[in-house]
Amino acid sequence: MAKLMVSVSGVRGIVGDGLTPEIALRFAQAFGAFSGKGKVVVGRDSRVTGAMLKDAITAGLLSVGCDILDIGVCPTPTTQMAVENLKAVGGIMITASHNPIMWNGMKLIGHAGLFLDATEGEQVVRISQEKMFPFSSWDRIGVKLEYSKAIAEHLAAILDLDFVNPEQIRDRKLKVVLDCVCGAGSVMVPKLLSRLGCDVVPINCEPTGLFPRNPEPLPEHLTEVCEKVIAEQADLGIVVDPDSDRLALISEKGEPLGEERTLALATHFILGRKKGPIVVNASTSRVHDDIAESNGVEVIRTQVGEIHVAKRMREVGAVIGGEGNGGVILPDIHLGRDAPAGVALTLQHLAEFSGTISELNDTLPNYVIIKTKVELENIEPSQALDKIRSEYANETLDLTDGVKLLRGKSWVHIRPSNTEPIIRVIAEAPTAAEAEQLAQEIMEHIK
Ligand code: MG
């Protein structure tokens, strides 16, 4: 795996071996030059390397005349919302999202609270490469202020959502096991659950940044929380990733529902209240097509990546959208993946439903999704994709993002990763055997 990944959505790397303070400084200077003079919101997840990188980023932003509003350790969606609410020119979230502990990075946020798009991101990368930094003189450098209310404001906005009825959720007295993997969710999600009257059993809810397991909320990493749900006879398990933009749910039986179901359940809930188009990425479960069809609304698919989904949602006035990796985007609050907002939706949904989370999940059609990857050695990603495209030319292909082959109720999506030198192969079918067979067939063709 490459040790530093520079993409239009930001920078991610292994700290001290690819990602250094110099890199962070340069990108902060470039981002400040791109954003123009004004306030930049800076937030970070709980990683132990976050404070060091923040100091470099602070120096970079101040040196080009940006002021800083430091909102401290918080979820990525909190930083996005703060940019919008505080009328900042932009924001930097210091996080490597779901990557392991040795990684860190920067997610770059534009003035509207959305991540930079490809054109904007390319400008920042170019400024950083050309080192065209508009340094300020001694009397024009920026000022840094601490702003401590961002989390409280995010929390208030969630509790204020039209379709969240805290009283009704409190009446249900849900017992919830919460696993924040010692990430930034720790500073917000426990507060949200207690405001909603849940009996919370916290595990890994200290924001130490010392992740006790692989922090990506995939079923294979969630054994501790699953066992705890059973032992505590809880109604539900809730898991967020280190920067709390992805949400995974565990049933009362201690079984992960799978991240695809987080957005599916949220979509089912929202469409029950208001009708409108939904936007999901090309890799997101087919169950969204079923849900949309039964509600008589349209599904629009985009390239993978939050910014693609968010921009399209804004264009079409979507009522909900997101990504199948547990990323729920609720435009009523802001256009970014927001795990805390997803938690409130899930609890409201459950409060209005008379049964368990498993029973609720079973009201939706079931599919099995397999997400795998191929590490490329002697072949470029584009060559691999061309090969698949020509070999399957006489089948139904969707070329929105990489190549997606559609076969009845099954599909397989092949695309290069945005953040790692690999090709992702995602297959979905009504049964595990069909999904595996489809993924296998494609992997053999790539190799
Ligand atoms: Mg994340």
Coordinates of C-alpha atoms and ligand atoms in Angstrom, one line a residue:
M1 CA 0.0 0.0 0.0
A2 CA 1.3 3.5 -0.8
K3 CA 2.4 5.5 2.2
L4 CA 1.0 8.8 1.0
M5 CA -2.2 9.1 -1.1
V6 CA -2.8 12.6 -2.5
S7 CA -6.2 12.9 -4.1
V8 CA -8.7 15.6 -4.9
S9 CA -10.5 14.8 -1.7
G10 CA -7.5 15.4 0.5
V11 CA -4.4 13.7 1.8
R12 CA -4.0 10.4 3.6
G13 CA -0.8 8.7 4.7
I14 CA 1.1 6.8 7.3
V15 CA 2.4 9.2 9.9
G16 CA 6.2 9.6 9.8
D17 CA 6.5 7.5 6.7
G18 CA 4.8 9.4 4.0
L19 CA 2.7 11.8 5.9
T20 CA 4.9 14.4 7.7
P21 CA 4.3 17.8 9.3
E22 CA 5.9 19.3 6.2
I23 CA 3.2 17.7 3.9
A24 CA 0.4 18.9 6.2
L25 CA 1.9 22.4 6.3
R26 CA 2.2 22.6 2.5
F27 CA -1.4 21.4 2.0
A28 CA -2.7 23.8 4.6
Q29 CA -0.9 26.7 2.9
A30 CA -2.3 25.5 -0.4
F31 CA -5.8 25.1 1.0
G32 CA -5.6 28.6 2.6
A33 CA -4.5 30.1 -0.7
F34 CA -7.4 28.4 -2.5
S35 CA -10.0 29.4 0.1
G36 CA -9.0 33.0 0.3
K37 CA -8.6 35.1 3.5
G38 CA -11.4 34.4 6.0
K39 CA -12.2 31.9 8.7
V40 CA -11.2 28.2 8.3
V41 CA -12.7 25.6 10.7
V42 CA -10.3 23.0 11.9
G43 CA -11.5 19.8 13.6
R44 CA -9.8 16.5 14.2
D45 CA -10.6 12.9 15.1
S46 CA -9.0 11.4 18.3
R47 CA -5.8 10.0 16.7
V48 CA -2.7 10.6 18.8
T49 CA -1.0 12.2 15.8
G50 CA -3.8 14.7 15.3
A51 CA -2.4 17.3 17.6
M52 CA 1.0 17.3 15.9
L53 CA -0.6 17.6 12.5
K54 CA -3.0 20.3 13.7
D55 CA 0.0 22.5 14.8
A56 CA 1.5 22.2 11.3
I57 CA -1.9 23.0 9.7
T58 CA -2.4 25.9 12.0
A59 CA 1.0 27.4 11.0
G60 CA 0.2 26.9 7.3
L61 CA -3.2 28.5 7.5
L62 CA -2.1 31.5 9.6
S63 CA 0.9 32.1 7.4
V64 CA -1.3 32.8 4.4
G65 CA -3.6 35.1 6.3
C66 CA -6.5 32.7 7.2
D67 CA -8.1 32.9 10.6
I68 CA -8.8 29.6 12.4
L69 CA -11.7 28.4 14.4
D70 CA -10.4 25.4 16.2
I71 CA -13.4 23.1 17.2
G72 CA -11.3 20.4 18.7
V73 CA -12.0 16.7 18.6
C74 CA -15.3 16.0 16.8
P75 CA -16.9 14.0 14.1
T76 CA -16.3 14.9 10.4
P77 CA -20.0 15.9 10.0
T78 CA -19.7 18.3 12.9
T79 CA -16.8 20.1 11.1
Q80 CA -18.8 20.2 7.8
M81 CA -21.8 21.7 9.6
A82 CA -19.6 24.2 11.5
V83 CA -18.2 25.5 8.2
E84 CA -21.7 26.2 7.0
N85 CA -23.1 27.6 10.2
L86 CA -20.1 29.8 11.0
K87 CA -19.9 31.1 7.5
A88 CA -16.3 30.0 7.1
V89 CA -14.4 30.0 3.8
G90 CA -13.6 26.4 4.3
G91 CA -12.7 23.6 6.7
I92 CA -10.0 21.0 7.3
M93 CA -10.9 17.8 9.1
I94 CA -7.8 16.0 10.4
T95 CA -8.6 12.3 10.0
A96 CA -7.8 9.1 8.1
S97 CA -11.4 8.1 8.5
H98 CA -11.6 4.3 8.8
N99 CA -7.9 3.6 8.2
P100 CA -5.8 2.0 11.0
I101 CA -4.1 3.8 13.8
M102 CA -0.8 4.6 12.0
W103 CA -2.6 6.6 9.3
N104 CA -3.8 10.2 9.4
G105 CA -4.8 12.7 6.8
M106 CA -6.8 15.8 5.9
K107 CA -10.3 16.0 4.4
L108 CA -10.8 19.4 2.7
I109 CA -14.2 21.1 3.0
G110 CA -15.5 24.0 0.9
H111 CA -17.4 27.0 2.1
A112 CA -20.8 25.3 1.7
G113 CA -19.8 22.5 4.1
L114 CA -19.3 19.9 1.2
F115 CA -16.0 18.3 0.5
L116 CA -14.1 19.8 -2.4
D117 CA -15.0 18.4 -5.8
A118 CA -12.5 17.2 -8.4
T119 CA -11.9 20.6 -10.0
E120 CA -11.5 22.4 -6.6
G121 CA -9.3 19.6 -5.3
E122 CA -7.1 19.7 -8.3
Q123 CA -6.5 23.4 -7.8
V124 CA -5.4 22.8 -4.2
V125 CA -3.0 20.0 -5.4
R126 CA -1.6 22.3 -8.1
I127 CA -1.0 25.2 -5.7
S128 CA 0.7 22.8 -3.3
Q129 CA 2.9 21.4 -6.1
E130 CA 3.8 24.8 -7.5
K131 CA 4.3 26.2 -4.0
M132 CA 2.6 29.5 -5.0
F133 CA 1.8 30.5 -1.4
P134 CA 0.6 34.1 -0.8
F135 CA 2.4 34.6 2.5
S136 CA 1.2 37.4 4.7
S137 CA 3.4 40.0 6.2
W138 CA 3.8 40.2 10.0
D139 CA 0.7 42.4 10.5
R140 CA -1.6 40.4 8.3
I141 CA -1.1 36.8 9.5
G142 CA -4.3 35.1 10.8
V143 CA -5.6 34.7 14.3
K144 CA -6.6 31.4 15.9
L145 CA -9.7 31.1 18.2
E146 CA -11.1 28.1 19.9
Y147 CA -14.8 27.5 19.3
S148 CA -16.3 25.0 21.8
K149 CA -19.9 24.9 20.7
A150 CA -19.8 22.9 17.4
I151 CA -20.7 19.6 19.0
A152 CA -23.6 21.1 21.0
E153 CA -24.9 22.8 17.9
H154 CA -24.7 19.6 15.8
L155 CA -26.5 17.7 18.6
A156 CA -29.2 20.4 18.8
A157 CA -29.8 20.3 15.1
I158 CA -30.3 16.5 15.2
L159 CA -32.8 16.6 18.1
D160 CA -34.6 19.4 16.3
L161 CA -35.2 17.4 13.1
D162 CA -38.9 17.3 12.1
F163 CA -39.1 13.5 12.1
V164 CA -37.2 12.9 15.3
N165 CA -39.5 12.8 18.3
P166 CA -37.2 12.5 21.4
E167 CA -40.2 11.9 23.7
Q168 CA -41.3 8.9 21.7
I169 CA -37.8 7.5 21.6
R170 CA -37.4 8.0 25.3
D171 CA -40.7 6.1 25.9
R172 CA -39.3 3.1 24.2
K173 CA -36.4 2.9 26.7
L174 CA -34.0 1.2 24.3
K175 CA -31.0 -0.5 25.6
V176 CA -28.1 0.2 23.3
V177 CA -24.5 -1.1 23.2
L178 CA -22.3 1.7 21.7
D179 CA -18.9 1.2 20.2
C180 CA -17.1 4.3 19.1
V181 CA -13.7 2.5 18.6
C182 CA -12.1 5.2 20.9
G183 CA -12.6 7.7 18.0
A184 CA -14.3 11.1 17.7
G185 CA -17.8 9.6 18.0
S186 CA -16.9 9.2 21.7
V187 CA -17.3 12.9 22.3
M188 CA -20.8 13.1 20.8
V189 CA -22.8 9.8 20.3
P190 CA -23.0 8.9 24.0
K191 CA -24.5 12.4 24.7
L192 CA -27.0 11.9 21.8
L193 CA -28.1 8.5 23.1
S194 CA -28.6 9.7 26.7
R195 CA -30.6 12.7 25.4
L196 CA -32.8 10.2 23.7
G197 CA -33.3 8.3 26.9
C198 CA -31.4 5.2 26.0
D199 CA -29.9 2.9 28.5
V200 CA -26.3 3.0 27.1
V201 CA -23.7 0.3 27.5
P202 CA -20.5 2.0 26.2
I203 CA -17.5 0.1 24.9
N204 CA -14.5 1.9 23.5
C205 CA -16.1 5.3 24.1
E206 CA -13.1 7.1 25.5
P207 CA -11.6 9.4 22.7
T208 CA -8.0 8.2 23.3
G209 CA -7.3 7.5 19.6
L210 CA -5.9 4.1 20.7
F211 CA -8.1 2.0 18.5
P212 CA -8.5 -1.4 20.2
R213 CA -9.3 -3.2 16.9
N214 CA -9.3 -2.5 13.2
P215 CA -11.5 0.7 13.1
E216 CA -13.3 0.0 9.9
P217 CA -16.9 -1.0 11.0
L218 CA -17.0 -4.2 8.9
P219 CA -18.7 -7.3 10.5
E220 CA -15.4 -9.2 10.9
H221 CA -14.1 -6.4 13.2
L222 CA -17.2 -6.2 15.4
T223 CA -17.1 -9.4 17.5
E224 CA -16.7 -7.5 20.8
V225 CA -19.8 -5.4 20.4
C226 CA -21.8 -8.3 19.1
E227 CA -21.0 -10.4 22.1
K228 CA -21.9 -7.5 24.4
V229 CA -25.3 -7.0 22.8
I230 CA -26.1 -10.6 23.6
A231 CA -24.7 -10.5 27.1
E232 CA -26.5 -7.3 27.9
Q233 CA -29.7 -8.4 26.2
A234 CA -29.7 -5.1 24.4
D235 CA -32.2 -3.9 21.8
L236 CA -29.4 -2.8 19.4
G237 CA -25.7 -2.3 18.9
I238 CA -24.4 0.9 17.3
V239 CA -20.9 1.3 15.8
V240 CA -19.3 4.3 14.3
D241 CA -15.9 4.7 12.5
P242 CA -13.1 7.0 13.9
D243 CA -14.5 10.2 12.4
S244 CA -18.1 9.2 12.8
D245 CA -19.4 9.5 9.2
R246 CA -20.2 5.8 8.9
L247 CA -22.7 3.9 11.0
A248 CA -23.1 0.1 11.4
L249 CA -26.0 -1.6 13.3
I250 CA -26.0 -4.8 15.3
S251 CA -29.3 -6.6 15.8
E252 CA -30.6 -7.7 19.2
K253 CA -29.4 -11.2 18.3
G254 CA -25.8 -9.9 18.2
E255 CA -25.6 -10.1 14.4
P256 CA -24.2 -7.2 12.3
L257 CA -26.9 -6.1 9.8
G258 CA -24.2 -5.2 7.4
E259 CA -23.4 -1.5 6.6
E260 CA -25.7 -1.5 3.5
R261 CA -28.7 -1.9 5.7
T262 CA -28.0 1.3 7.7
L263 CA -28.8 3.5 4.6
A264 CA -31.6 1.1 3.4
L265 CA -33.4 1.4 6.8
A266 CA -32.9 5.2 6.9
T267 CA -34.2 5.5 3.3
H268 CA -37.2 3.3 4.1
F269 CA -38.0 5.5 7.1
I270 CA -37.7 8.8 5.3
L271 CA -39.7 7.8 2.2
G272 CA -42.5 6.7 4.6
R273 CA -42.7 10.4 5.5
K274 CA -42.0 12.3 2.4
K275 CA -41.5 11.3 -1.3
G276 CA -38.7 12.5 -3.5
P277 CA -35.7 11.2 -5.4
I278 CA -32.9 9.4 -3.6
V279 CA -29.3 9.4 -4.6
V280 CA -26.8 6.6 -3.9
N281 CA -23.5 5.6 -5.3
A282 CA -23.0 2.9 -8.0
S283 CA -21.9 0.3 -5.4
T284 CA -24.8 0.7 -3.0
S285 CA -27.2 -2.2 -2.5
R286 CA -30.1 -2.9 -5.0
V287 CA -32.5 -2.9 -2.0
H288 CA -32.6 0.9 -2.6
D289 CA -34.1 0.3 -6.0
D290 CA -36.8 -1.9 -4.4
I291 CA -37.5 0.7 -1.6
A292 CA -37.7 3.5 -4.2
E293 CA -40.0 1.4 -6.5
S294 CA -42.4 0.6 -3.7
N295 CA -42.6 4.4 -2.9
G296 CA -42.9 5.5 -6.5
V297 CA -39.7 7.6 -6.5
E298 CA -36.6 7.6 -8.5
V299 CA -33.1 6.3 -7.6
I300 CA -30.2 8.3 -9.0
R301 CA -26.7 6.6 -8.9
T302 CA -23.4 8.5 -8.9
Q303 CA -19.7 7.7 -8.8
V304 CA -18.5 6.5 -5.4
G305 CA -17.4 9.3 -3.1
E306 CA -19.4 11.5 -0.7
I307 CA -19.0 14.6 -2.8
H308 CA -20.5 13.0 -5.9
V309 CA -23.6 11.9 -4.0
A310 CA -23.9 15.2 -2.1
K311 CA -23.7 17.4 -5.2
R312 CA -26.2 15.3 -7.0
M313 CA -28.6 15.4 -4.0
R314 CA -28.4 19.2 -4.1
E315 CA -29.1 19.3 -7.8
V316 CA -32.2 17.0 -7.7
G317 CA -33.5 18.0 -4.3
A318 CA -33.1 14.5 -2.9
V319 CA -34.9 13.6 0.4
I320 CA -32.2 11.3 1.4
G321 CA -29.0 9.8 0.0
G322 CA -25.7 8.4 0.9
E323 CA -23.3 5.5 0.4
G324 CA -23.8 1.8 1.2
N325 CA -20.8 1.8 3.6
G326 CA -23.0 3.1 6.4
G327 CA -22.9 6.7 5.2
V328 CA -26.3 8.4 5.6
I329 CA -26.8 11.9 4.1
L330 CA -29.8 13.8 5.3
P331 CA -30.3 17.1 3.5
D332 CA -32.5 18.4 6.3
I333 CA -29.4 18.7 8.5
H334 CA -26.6 19.1 5.9
L335 CA -25.2 17.5 2.8
G336 CA -22.6 15.1 4.3
R337 CA -22.5 11.6 5.7
D338 CA -23.5 11.9 9.3
A339 CA -23.5 8.9 11.7
P340 CA -25.0 10.7 14.6
A341 CA -28.0 11.8 12.5
G342 CA -28.2 8.2 11.2
V343 CA -28.4 7.1 14.9
A344 CA -31.3 9.4 15.6
L345 CA -33.2 8.2 12.5
T346 CA -32.6 4.6 13.4
L347 CA -33.9 5.1 16.9
Q348 CA -37.0 7.0 15.7
H349 CA -37.7 4.2 13.2
L350 CA -37.4 1.6 15.9
A351 CA -39.6 3.6 18.3
E352 CA -42.3 3.8 15.7
F353 CA -42.1 0.0 14.8
S354 CA -43.6 -2.4 17.2
G355 CA -41.0 -5.2 16.8
T356 CA -37.2 -5.7 17.1
I357 CA -34.5 -4.3 14.8
S358 CA -34.2 -7.8 13.2
E359 CA -37.9 -7.8 12.4
L360 CA -37.7 -4.3 11.0
N361 CA -34.7 -5.3 8.9
D362 CA -36.6 -8.3 7.6
T363 CA -39.4 -6.1 6.2
L364 CA -36.9 -5.2 3.4
P365 CA -35.8 -7.5 0.6
N366 CA -32.6 -9.3 1.4
Y367 CA -29.5 -9.4 -0.7
V368 CA -26.0 -10.6 0.0
I369 CA -23.2 -8.2 -0.9
I370 CA -19.5 -9.2 -1.2
K371 CA -16.8 -6.5 -1.1
T372 CA -13.4 -7.7 -2.1
K373 CA -10.3 -6.3 -3.8
V374 CA -7.5 -7.1 -6.1
E375 CA -4.0 -5.8 -5.5
L376 CA -2.5 -4.9 -8.8
E377 CA 1.0 -5.8 -9.6
N378 CA 1.8 -5.8 -13.3
I379 CA -1.2 -4.1 -14.7
E380 CA -2.6 -0.6 -14.5
P381 CA -6.1 -0.1 -13.1
S382 CA -7.3 1.4 -16.4
Q383 CA -6.1 -1.7 -18.4
A384 CA -7.9 -4.0 -16.1
L385 CA -11.1 -2.1 -16.5
D386 CA -10.7 -2.0 -20.3
K387 CA -10.3 -5.7 -20.3
I388 CA -13.5 -6.3 -18.4
R389 CA -15.4 -3.8 -20.5
S390 CA -14.5 -5.5 -23.8
E391 CA -15.0 -9.0 -22.5
Y392 CA -18.5 -8.2 -21.3
A393 CA -19.4 -5.9 -24.1
N394 CA -22.6 -7.8 -25.0
E395 CA -24.1 -7.7 -21.4
T396 CA -25.7 -4.8 -19.6
L397 CA -23.0 -2.4 -18.4
D398 CA -23.3 0.8 -16.4
L399 CA -20.2 3.0 -16.8
T400 CA -21.1 5.7 -14.2
D401 CA -18.0 4.7 -12.2
G402 CA -15.6 2.0 -13.4
V403 CA -17.6 -0.9 -14.9
K404 CA -20.8 -2.3 -13.4
L405 CA -22.2 -5.4 -14.9
L406 CA -26.0 -5.9 -14.3
R407 CA -27.5 -9.4 -14.5
G408 CA -31.1 -9.6 -13.4
K409 CA -31.3 -9.0 -9.7
S410 CA -27.5 -9.4 -9.4
W411 CA -24.7 -7.0 -10.2
V412 CA -20.9 -6.7 -9.9
H413 CA -19.1 -3.4 -9.7
I414 CA -15.4 -3.1 -10.6
R415 CA -13.6 0.2 -9.8
P416 CA -10.1 1.5 -8.8
S417 CA -10.0 2.7 -5.2
N418 CA -9.8 6.5 -4.7
T419 CA -7.5 6.0 -1.7
E420 CA -5.4 2.8 -2.3
P421 CA -3.7 1.2 -5.3
I422 CA -6.2 -1.6 -5.7
I423 CA -9.2 -2.5 -7.7
R424 CA -12.4 -3.0 -5.7
V425 CA -14.8 -5.8 -6.8
I426 CA -18.3 -5.5 -5.2
A427 CA -20.9 -8.1 -6.1
E428 CA -24.5 -8.4 -4.9
A429 CA -27.1 -11.1 -5.5
P430 CA -30.1 -12.6 -3.8
T431 CA -27.9 -15.4 -2.4
A432 CA -24.4 -15.6 -1.1
A433 CA -23.5 -18.4 -3.6
E434 CA -24.5 -16.3 -6.5
A435 CA -22.7 -13.2 -5.3
E436 CA -19.5 -15.2 -4.6
Q437 CA -19.6 -16.8 -8.0
L438 CA -20.0 -13.5 -9.7
A439 CA -17.2 -11.9 -7.8
Q440 CA -15.0 -14.9 -8.5
E441 CA -15.7 -14.8 -12.2
I442 CA -14.6 -11.1 -12.4
M443 CA -11.5 -11.6 -10.3
E444 CA -10.3 -14.4 -12.6
H445 CA -10.8 -12.1 -15.6
I446 CA -8.8 -9.3 -14.0
K447 CA -5.9 -11.6 -13.1
Ligands
MG1 MG -15.0 7.9 8.1

